[in-house]
CSV table of C-alpha atoms and ligand atoms in Angstrom, one decimal:
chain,number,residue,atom,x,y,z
A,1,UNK,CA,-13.9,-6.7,6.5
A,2,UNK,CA,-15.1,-7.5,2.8
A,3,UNK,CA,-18.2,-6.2,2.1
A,4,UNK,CA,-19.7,-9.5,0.9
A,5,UNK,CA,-19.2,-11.3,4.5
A,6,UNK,CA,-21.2,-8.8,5.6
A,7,UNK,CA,-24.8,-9.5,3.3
A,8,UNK,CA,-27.9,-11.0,4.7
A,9,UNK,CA,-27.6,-15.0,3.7
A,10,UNK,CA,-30.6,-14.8,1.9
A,11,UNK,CA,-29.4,-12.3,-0.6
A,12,UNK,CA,-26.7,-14.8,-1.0
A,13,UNK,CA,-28.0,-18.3,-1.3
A,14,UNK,CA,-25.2,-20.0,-3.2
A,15,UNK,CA,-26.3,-23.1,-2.5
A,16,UNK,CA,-29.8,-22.5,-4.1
A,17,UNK,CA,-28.1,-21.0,-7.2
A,18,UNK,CA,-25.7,-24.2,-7.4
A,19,UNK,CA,-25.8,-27.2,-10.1
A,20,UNK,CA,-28.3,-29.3,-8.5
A,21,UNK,CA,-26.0,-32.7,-8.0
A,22,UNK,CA,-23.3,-30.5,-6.5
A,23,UNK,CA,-25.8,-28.9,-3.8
A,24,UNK,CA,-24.7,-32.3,-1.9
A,25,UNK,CA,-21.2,-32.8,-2.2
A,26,UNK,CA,-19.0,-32.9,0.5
A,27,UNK,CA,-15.7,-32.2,-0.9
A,28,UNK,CA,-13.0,-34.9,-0.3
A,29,UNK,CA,-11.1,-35.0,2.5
A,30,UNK,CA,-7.3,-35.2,1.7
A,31,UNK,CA,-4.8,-36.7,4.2
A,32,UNK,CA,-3.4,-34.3,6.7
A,33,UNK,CA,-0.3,-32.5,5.5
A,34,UNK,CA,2.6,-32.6,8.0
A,35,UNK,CA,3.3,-29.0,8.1
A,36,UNK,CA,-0.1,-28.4,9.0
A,37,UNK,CA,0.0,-30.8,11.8
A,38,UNK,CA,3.4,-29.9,13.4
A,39,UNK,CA,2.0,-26.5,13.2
A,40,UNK,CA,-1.0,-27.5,15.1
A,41,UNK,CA,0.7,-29.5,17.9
A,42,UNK,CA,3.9,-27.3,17.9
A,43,UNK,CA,5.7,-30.8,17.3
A,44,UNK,CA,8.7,-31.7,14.8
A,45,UNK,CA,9.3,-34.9,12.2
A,46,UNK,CA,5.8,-35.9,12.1
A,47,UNK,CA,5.4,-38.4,9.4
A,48,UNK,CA,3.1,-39.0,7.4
A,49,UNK,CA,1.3,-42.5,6.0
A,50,UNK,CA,-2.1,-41.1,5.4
A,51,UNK,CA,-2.1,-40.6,1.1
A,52,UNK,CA,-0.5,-43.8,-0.2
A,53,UNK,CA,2.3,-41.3,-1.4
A,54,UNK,CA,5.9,-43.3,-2.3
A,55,UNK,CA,7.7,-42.9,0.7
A,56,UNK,CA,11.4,-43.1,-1.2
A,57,UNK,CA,11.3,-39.9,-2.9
A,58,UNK,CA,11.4,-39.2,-6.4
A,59,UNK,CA,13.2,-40.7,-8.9
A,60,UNK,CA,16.5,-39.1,-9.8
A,61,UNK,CA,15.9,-39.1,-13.6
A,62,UNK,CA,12.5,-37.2,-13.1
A,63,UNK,CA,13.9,-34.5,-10.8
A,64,UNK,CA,16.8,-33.9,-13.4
A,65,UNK,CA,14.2,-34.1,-16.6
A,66,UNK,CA,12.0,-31.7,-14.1
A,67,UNK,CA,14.9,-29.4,-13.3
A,68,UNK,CA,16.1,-29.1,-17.1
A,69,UNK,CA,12.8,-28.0,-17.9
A,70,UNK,CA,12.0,-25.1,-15.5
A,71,UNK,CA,13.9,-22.5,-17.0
A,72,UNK,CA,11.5,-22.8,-20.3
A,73,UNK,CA,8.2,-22.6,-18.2
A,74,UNK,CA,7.8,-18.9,-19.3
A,75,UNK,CA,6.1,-21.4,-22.1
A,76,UNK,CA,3.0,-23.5,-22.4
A,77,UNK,CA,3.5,-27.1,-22.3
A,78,UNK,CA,3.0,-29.1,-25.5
A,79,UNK,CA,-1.1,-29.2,-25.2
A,80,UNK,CA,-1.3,-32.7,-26.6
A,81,UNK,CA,1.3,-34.2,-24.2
A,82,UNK,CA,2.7,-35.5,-27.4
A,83,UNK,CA,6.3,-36.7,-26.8
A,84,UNK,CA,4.6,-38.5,-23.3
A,85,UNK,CA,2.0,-39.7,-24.8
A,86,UNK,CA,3.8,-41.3,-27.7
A,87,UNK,CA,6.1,-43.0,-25.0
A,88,UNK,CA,2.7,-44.2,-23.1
A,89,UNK,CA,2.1,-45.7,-26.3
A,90,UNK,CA,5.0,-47.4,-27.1
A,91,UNK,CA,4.8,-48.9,-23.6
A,92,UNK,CA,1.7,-50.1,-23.9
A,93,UNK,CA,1.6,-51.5,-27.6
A,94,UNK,CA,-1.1,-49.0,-28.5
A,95,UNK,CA,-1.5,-46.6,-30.8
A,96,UNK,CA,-1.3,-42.8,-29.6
A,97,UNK,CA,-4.9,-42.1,-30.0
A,98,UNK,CA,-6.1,-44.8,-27.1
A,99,UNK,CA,-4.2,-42.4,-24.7
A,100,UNK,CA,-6.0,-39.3,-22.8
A,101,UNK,CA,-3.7,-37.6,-20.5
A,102,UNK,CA,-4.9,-36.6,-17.2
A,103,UNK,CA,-4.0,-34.2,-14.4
A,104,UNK,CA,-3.5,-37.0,-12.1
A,105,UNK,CA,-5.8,-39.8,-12.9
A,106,UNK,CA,-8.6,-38.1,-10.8
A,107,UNK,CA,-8.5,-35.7,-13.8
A,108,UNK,CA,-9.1,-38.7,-16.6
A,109,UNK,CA,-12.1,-40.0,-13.7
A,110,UNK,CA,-13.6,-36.7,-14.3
A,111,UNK,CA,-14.0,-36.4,-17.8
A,112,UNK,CA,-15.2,-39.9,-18.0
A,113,UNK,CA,-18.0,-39.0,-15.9
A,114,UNK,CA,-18.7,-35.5,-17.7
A,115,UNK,CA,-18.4,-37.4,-21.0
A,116,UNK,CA,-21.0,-39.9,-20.5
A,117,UNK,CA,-23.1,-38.7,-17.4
A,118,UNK,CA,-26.1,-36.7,-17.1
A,119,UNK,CA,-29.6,-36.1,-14.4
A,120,UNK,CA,-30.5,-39.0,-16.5
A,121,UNK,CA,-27.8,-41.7,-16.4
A,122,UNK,CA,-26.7,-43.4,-13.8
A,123,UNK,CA,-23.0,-44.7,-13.0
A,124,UNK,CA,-22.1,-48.1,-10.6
A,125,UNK,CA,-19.5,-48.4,-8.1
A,126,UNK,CA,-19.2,-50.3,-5.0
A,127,UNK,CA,-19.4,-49.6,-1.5
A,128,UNK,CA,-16.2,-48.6,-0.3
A,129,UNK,CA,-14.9,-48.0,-3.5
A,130,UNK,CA,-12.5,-45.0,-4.0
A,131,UNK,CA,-13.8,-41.7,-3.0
A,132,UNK,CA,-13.7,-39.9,-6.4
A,133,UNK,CA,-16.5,-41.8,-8.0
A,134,UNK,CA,-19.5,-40.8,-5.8
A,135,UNK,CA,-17.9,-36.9,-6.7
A,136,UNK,CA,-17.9,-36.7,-10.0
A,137,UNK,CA,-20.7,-38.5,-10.7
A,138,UNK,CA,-22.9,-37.0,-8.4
A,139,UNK,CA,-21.4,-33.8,-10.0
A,140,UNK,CA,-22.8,-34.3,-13.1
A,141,UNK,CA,-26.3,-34.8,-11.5
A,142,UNK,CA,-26.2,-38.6,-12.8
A,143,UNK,CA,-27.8,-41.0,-10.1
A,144,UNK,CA,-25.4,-43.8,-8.2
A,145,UNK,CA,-25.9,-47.0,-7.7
A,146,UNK,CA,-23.8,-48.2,-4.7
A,147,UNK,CA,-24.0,-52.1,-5.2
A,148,UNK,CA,-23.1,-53.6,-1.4
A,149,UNK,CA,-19.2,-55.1,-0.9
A,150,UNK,CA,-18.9,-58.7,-0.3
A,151,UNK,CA,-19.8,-59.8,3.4
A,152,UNK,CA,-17.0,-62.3,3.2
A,153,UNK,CA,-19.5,-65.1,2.8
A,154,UNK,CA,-19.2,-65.1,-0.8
A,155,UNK,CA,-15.8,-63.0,-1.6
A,156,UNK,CA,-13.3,-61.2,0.7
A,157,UNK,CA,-15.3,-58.9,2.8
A,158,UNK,CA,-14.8,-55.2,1.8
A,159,UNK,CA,-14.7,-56.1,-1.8
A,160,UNK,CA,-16.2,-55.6,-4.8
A,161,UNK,CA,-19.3,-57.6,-5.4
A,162,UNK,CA,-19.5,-58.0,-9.3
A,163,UNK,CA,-22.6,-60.3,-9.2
A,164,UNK,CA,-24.3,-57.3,-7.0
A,165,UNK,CA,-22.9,-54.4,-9.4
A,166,UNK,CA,-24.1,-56.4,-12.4
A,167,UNK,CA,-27.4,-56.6,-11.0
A,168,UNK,CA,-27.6,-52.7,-11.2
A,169,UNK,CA,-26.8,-52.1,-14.5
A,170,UNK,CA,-30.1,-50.4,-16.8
A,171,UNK,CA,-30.9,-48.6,-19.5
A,172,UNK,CA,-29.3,-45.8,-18.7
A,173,UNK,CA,-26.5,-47.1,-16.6
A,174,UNK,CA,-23.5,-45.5,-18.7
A,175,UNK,CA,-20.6,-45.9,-16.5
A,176,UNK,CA,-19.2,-48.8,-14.0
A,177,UNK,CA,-16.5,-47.5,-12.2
A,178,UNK,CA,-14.1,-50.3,-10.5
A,179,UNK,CA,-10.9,-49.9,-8.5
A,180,UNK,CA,-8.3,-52.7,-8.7
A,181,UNK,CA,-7.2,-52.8,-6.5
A,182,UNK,CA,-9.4,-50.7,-4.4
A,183,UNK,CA,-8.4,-48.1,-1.9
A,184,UNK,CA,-9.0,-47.9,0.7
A,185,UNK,CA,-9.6,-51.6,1.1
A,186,UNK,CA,-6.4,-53.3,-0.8
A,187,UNK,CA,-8.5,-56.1,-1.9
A,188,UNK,CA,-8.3,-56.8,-5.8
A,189,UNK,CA,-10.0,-58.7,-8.5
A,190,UNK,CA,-8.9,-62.1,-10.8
A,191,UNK,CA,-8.7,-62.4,-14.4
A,192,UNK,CA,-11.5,-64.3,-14.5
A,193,UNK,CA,-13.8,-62.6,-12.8
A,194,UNK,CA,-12.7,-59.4,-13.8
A,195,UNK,CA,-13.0,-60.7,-17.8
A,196,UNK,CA,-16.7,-62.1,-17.3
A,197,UNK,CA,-18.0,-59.1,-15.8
A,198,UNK,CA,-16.6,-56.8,-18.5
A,199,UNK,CA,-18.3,-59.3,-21.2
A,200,UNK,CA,-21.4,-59.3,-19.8
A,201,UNK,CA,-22.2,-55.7,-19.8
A,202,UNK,CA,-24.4,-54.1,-22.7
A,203,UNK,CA,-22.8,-52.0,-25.4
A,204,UNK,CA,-24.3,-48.6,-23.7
A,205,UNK,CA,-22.1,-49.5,-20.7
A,206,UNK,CA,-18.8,-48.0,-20.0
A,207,UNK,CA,-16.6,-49.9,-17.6
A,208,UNK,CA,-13.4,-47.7,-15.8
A,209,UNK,CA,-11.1,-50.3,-14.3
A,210,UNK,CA,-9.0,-47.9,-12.2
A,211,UNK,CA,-5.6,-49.6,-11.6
A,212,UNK,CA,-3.8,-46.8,-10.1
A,213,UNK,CA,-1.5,-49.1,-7.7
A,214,UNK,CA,-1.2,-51.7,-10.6
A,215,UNK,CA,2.6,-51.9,-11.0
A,216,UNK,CA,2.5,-53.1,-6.6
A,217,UNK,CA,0.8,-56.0,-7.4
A,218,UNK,CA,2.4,-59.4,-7.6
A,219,UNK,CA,-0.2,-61.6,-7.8
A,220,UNK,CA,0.3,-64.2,-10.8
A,221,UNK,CA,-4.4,-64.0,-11.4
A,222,UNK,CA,-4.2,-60.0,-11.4
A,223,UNK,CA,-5.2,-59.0,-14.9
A,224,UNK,CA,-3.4,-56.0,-16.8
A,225,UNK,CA,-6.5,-54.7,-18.7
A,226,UNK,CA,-4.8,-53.1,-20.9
A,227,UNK,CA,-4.0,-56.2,-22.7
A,228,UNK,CA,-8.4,-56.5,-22.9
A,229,UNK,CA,-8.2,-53.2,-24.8
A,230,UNK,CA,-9.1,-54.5,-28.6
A,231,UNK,CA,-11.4,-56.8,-27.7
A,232,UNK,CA,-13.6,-54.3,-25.3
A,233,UNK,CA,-13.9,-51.2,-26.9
A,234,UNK,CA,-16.1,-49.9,-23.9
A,235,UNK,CA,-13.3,-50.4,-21.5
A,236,UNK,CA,-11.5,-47.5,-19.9
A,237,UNK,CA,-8.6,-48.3,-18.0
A,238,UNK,CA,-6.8,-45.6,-16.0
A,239,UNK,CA,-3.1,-45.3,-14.3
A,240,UNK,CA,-1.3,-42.8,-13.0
A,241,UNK,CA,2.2,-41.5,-11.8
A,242,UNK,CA,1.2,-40.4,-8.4
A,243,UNK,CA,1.9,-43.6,-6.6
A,244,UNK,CA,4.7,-46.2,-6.9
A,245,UNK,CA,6.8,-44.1,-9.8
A,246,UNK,CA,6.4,-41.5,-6.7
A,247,UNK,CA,5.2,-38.2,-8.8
A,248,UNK,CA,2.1,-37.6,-6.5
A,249,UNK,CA,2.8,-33.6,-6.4
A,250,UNK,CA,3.4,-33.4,-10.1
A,251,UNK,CA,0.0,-34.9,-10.8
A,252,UNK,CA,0.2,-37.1,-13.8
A,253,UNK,CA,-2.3,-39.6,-14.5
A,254,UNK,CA,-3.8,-41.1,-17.9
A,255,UNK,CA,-6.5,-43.2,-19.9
A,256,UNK,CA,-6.3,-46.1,-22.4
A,257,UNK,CA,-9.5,-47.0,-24.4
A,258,UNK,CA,-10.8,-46.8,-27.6
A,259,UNK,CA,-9.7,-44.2,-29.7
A,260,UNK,CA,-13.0,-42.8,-30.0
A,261,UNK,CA,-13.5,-42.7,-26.3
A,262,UNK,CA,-10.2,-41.0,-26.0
A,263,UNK,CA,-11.3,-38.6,-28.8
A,264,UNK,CA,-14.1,-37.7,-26.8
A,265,UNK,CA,-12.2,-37.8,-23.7
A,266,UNK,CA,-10.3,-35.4,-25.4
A,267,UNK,CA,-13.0,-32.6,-25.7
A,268,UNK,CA,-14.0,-31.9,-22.4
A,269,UNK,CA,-9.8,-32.0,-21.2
A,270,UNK,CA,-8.3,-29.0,-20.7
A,271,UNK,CA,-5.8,-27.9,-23.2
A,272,UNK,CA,-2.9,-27.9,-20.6
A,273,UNK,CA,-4.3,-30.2,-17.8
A,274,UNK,CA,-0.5,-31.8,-17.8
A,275,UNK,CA,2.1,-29.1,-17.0
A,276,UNK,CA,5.4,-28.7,-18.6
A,277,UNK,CA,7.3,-30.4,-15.1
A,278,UNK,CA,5.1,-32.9,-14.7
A,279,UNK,CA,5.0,-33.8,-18.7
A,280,UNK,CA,9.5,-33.9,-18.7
A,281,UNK,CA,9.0,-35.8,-15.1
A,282,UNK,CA,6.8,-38.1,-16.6
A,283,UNK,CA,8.7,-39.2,-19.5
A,284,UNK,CA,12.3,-39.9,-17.5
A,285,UNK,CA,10.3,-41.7,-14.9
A,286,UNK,CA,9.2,-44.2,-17.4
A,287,UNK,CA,13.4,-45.0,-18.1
A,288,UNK,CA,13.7,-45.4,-14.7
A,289,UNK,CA,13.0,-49.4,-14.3
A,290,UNK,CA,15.1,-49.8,-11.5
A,291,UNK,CA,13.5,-47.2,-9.1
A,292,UNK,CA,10.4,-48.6,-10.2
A,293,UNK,CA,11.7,-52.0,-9.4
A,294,UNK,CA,12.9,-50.9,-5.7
A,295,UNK,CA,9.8,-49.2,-5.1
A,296,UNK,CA,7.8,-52.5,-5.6
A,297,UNK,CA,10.1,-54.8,-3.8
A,298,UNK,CA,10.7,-51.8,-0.9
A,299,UNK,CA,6.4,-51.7,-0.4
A,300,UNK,CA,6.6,-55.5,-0.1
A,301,UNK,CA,8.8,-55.5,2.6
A,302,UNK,CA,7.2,-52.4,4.4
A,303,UNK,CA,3.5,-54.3,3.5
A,304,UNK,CA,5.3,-57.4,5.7
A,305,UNK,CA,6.5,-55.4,8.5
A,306,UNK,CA,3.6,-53.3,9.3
A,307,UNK,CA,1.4,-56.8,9.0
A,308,UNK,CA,3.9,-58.5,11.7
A,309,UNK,CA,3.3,-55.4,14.1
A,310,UNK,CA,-0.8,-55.7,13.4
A,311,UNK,CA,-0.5,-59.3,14.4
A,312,UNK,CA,1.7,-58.1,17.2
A,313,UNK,CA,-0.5,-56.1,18.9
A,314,UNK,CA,-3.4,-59.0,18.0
A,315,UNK,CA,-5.1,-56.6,15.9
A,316,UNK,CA,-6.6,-58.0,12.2
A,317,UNK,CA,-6.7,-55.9,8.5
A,318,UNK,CA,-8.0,-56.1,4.9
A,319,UNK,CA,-5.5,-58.2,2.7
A,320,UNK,CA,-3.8,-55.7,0.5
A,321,UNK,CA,-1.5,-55.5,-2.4
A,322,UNK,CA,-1.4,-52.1,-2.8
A,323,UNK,CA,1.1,-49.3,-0.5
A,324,UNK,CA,-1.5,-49.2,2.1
A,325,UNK,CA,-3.6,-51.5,4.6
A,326,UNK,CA,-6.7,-50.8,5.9
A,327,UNK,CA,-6.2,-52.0,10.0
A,328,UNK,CA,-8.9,-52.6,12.1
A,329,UNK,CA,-8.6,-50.8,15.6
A,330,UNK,CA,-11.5,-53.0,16.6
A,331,UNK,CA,-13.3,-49.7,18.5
A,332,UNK,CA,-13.9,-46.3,16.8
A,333,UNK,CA,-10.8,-45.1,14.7
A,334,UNK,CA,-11.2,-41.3,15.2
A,335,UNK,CA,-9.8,-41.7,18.6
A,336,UNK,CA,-7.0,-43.5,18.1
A,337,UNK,CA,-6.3,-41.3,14.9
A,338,UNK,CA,-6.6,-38.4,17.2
A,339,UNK,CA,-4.1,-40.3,19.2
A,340,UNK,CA,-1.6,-41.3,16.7
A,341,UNK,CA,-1.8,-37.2,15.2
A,342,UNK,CA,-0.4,-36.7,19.4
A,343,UNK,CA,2.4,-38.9,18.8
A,344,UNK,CA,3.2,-37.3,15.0
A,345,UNK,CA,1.9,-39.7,13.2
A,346,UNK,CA,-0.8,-39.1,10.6
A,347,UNK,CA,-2.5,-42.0,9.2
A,348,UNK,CA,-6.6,-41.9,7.8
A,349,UNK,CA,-9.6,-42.5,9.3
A,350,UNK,CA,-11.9,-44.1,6.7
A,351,UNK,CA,-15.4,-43.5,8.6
A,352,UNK,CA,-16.3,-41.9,5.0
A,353,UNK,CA,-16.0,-45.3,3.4
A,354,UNK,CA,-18.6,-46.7,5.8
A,355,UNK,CA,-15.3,-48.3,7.4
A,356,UNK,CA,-15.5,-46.5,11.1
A,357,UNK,CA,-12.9,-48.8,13.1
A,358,UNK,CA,-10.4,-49.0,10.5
A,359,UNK,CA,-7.5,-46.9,10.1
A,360,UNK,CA,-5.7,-46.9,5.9
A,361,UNK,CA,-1.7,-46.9,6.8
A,362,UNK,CA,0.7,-46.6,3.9
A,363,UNK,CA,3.1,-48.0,3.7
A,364,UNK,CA,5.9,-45.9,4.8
A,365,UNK,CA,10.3,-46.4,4.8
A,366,UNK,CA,10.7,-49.1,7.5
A,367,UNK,CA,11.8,-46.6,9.5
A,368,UNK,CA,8.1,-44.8,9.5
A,369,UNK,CA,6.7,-47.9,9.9
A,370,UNK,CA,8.9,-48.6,12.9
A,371,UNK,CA,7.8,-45.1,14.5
A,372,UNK,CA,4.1,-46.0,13.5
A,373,UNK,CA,3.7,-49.5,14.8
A,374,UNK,CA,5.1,-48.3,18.1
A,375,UNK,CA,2.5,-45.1,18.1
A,376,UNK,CA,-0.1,-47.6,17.6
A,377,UNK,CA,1.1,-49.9,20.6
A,378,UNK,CA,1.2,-47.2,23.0
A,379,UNK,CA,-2.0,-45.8,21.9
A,380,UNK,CA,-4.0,-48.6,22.0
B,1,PLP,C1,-4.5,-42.6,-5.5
B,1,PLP,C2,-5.6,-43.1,-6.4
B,1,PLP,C3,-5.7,-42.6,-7.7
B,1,PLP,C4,-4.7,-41.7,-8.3
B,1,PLP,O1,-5.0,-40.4,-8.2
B,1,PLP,P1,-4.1,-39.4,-9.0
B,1,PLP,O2,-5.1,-38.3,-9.4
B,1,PLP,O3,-3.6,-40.1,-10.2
B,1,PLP,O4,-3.1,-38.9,-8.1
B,1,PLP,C5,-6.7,-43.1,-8.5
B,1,PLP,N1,-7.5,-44.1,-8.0
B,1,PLP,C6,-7.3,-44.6,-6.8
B,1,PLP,C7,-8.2,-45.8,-6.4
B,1,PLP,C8,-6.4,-44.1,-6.0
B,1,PLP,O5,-6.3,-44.6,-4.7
């Protein structure tokens, strides 16, 4: 219809004229949205347990800070975030300038790696490590250096090896990235270990500890890195609102680090990467301790029901303290995915992690995890 569709390719080669590291990006490959699927099918009440999303709705104080603010959104937002990011601060016993606000905490991941990346640096990450790493750094045309996950020989299987990822570090390493927990595996890292790792690394080396499902985990040798903050001034540490204070769509995430970092973290962000809702959403979610509270204690119960209908149907999974589990269907996933989207049920196939027989389930209300146990029991 449009004349372009209709030019010889060759006049046309995009892909020739594109940056060269993001000639071999696949773009990431978000869970299925329910709408799309009932459309699809022709079906009705799908749900939907495939994007570690909080399955209890908002809470009440961020809807009525988001509603109070939408007839003033003929305005910009505040560019620096500043009432939000002074509340970050207060929370976190830092000073305002350790905090970069992000658009979600994908964005902060981002400008980390366009901060500090170029064709000539390289970042680390694990195998199976969260999917945004190998984009933006391959974006920037920095090399990766996937270290190998733990066989389960010498740490959980699936998780991150820090021996192997230290191994990996160069001169012109610049950036470790490391999910604790990890998605899609659940699996996390001890103080310890954790603490060791980050003192080891040279002074050219930043470290991103990515603890986007921190406030799920309830394990008494989880470390809050926030707390390593003064005495590691090349650690990053990244959280976000998307997951159990339940603001996924609003997409609000942010940094802590070094003020300098942040300064420079600060350059390459946008001026109003956090909109107006999401910045008033943001702020009343923080007062709301006890939706936060039921969210946690709501997961844990969900995490425990979904685990007895695994063992139920004598299938095994990852440990996990996040809002998900990563369940292995012990043959290839994408048919009983394909399966499960039959019954309504979307959950995600992680052959993209290297992880082709598992399935990643969030953990939904116990009703959704009623409806997708017993999808997965007639399906298998
Ligand atoms: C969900 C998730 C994020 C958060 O992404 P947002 O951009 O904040 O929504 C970050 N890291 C990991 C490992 C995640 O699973």
């Amino acid at each position: 219809m449009h004349f372009w569709i209709m030019k010889s390719p060759s006049e046309n080669n995009f892909l020739e004229l594109a940056a060269p590291g993001v000639r071999a990006l696949q773009p990431y490959q978000p869970g299925k949205p329910v709408e799309e699927l009932e459309r699809e099918f022709g079906i009705r009440d799908a749900i939907k347990l495939a994007s570690n999303e909080n399955p209890f709705g908002p809470s009440p104080l961020a809807v009525a800070a988001a509603n109070a603010v939408i007839p003033t959104m003929t305005r910009y937002p505040e560019g620096s975030g500043h009432r939000l990011v002074a509340r970050l601060a207060r929370r976190h016993g830092v000073v305002p300038e350790c905090i970069t606000l992000g658009n979600g905490s994908n964005d902060v991941l981002d400008l980390v790696a366009r901060v500090f990346l170029t064709p000539a640096h390289e970042a680390i990450y694990s195998q199976h490590a969260f999917a945004v790493y190998p984009i933006s750094v391959q974006a920037t045309g920095a090399r990766a250096q996937v270290a190998p996950a733990h066989d389960g020989s010498r740490g959980p299987a699936y998780g991150h090896d820090l021996e192997a990822m230290h191994d990996r570090v160069g001169p012109d390493t610049r950036v470790v990235f490391i999910a604790n927990p990890n998605n899609p595996t659940g699996g996390w890292l001890a103080t310890d270990a954790l603490e060791n790792f980050i003192a080891a690394l040279p002074a050219h080396v930043m470290v991103v500890v990515d603890e986007a499902y921190f406030e799920y985990v309830g394990e008494p040798a989880y470390p809050d890195t926030t707390q390593w903050l003064d005495r590691f001034p090349n650690l990053i540490v990244t959280r976000t609102f998307s997951k159990a204070y339940g603001l996924a769509g609003l997409r609000v995430g942010y940094a802590l680090s070094h003020p300098d970092v942040a300064g420079l973290l600060n350059r390459v962000r946008q001026p109003f990467n956090v909109n107006l809702v999401a910045q008033a959403a943001a702020l009343a979610a923080l007062d709301d301790d006890a939706y936060l509270a039921s969210s946690v204690s709501r997961n844990r119960e969900g995490l425990r029901q979904l685990l007895d209908g695994f063992s139920a149907l004598d299938l095994t999974w990852i440990d996990s303290v996040g809002n998900f589990v990563a369940v292995d269907t012990g043959r290839s996933a994408a048919e009983v995915y394909a399966a499960l989207l039959r019954e309504g049920v979307i959950v995600r196939p992680i052959a993209n992690y290297a992880m082709p027989n598992h399935l990643r389930i969030t953990v939904g209300s116990n009703e959704e995890n009623a409806r997708c146990l017993a999808a997965l029991g007639k399906v298998l």
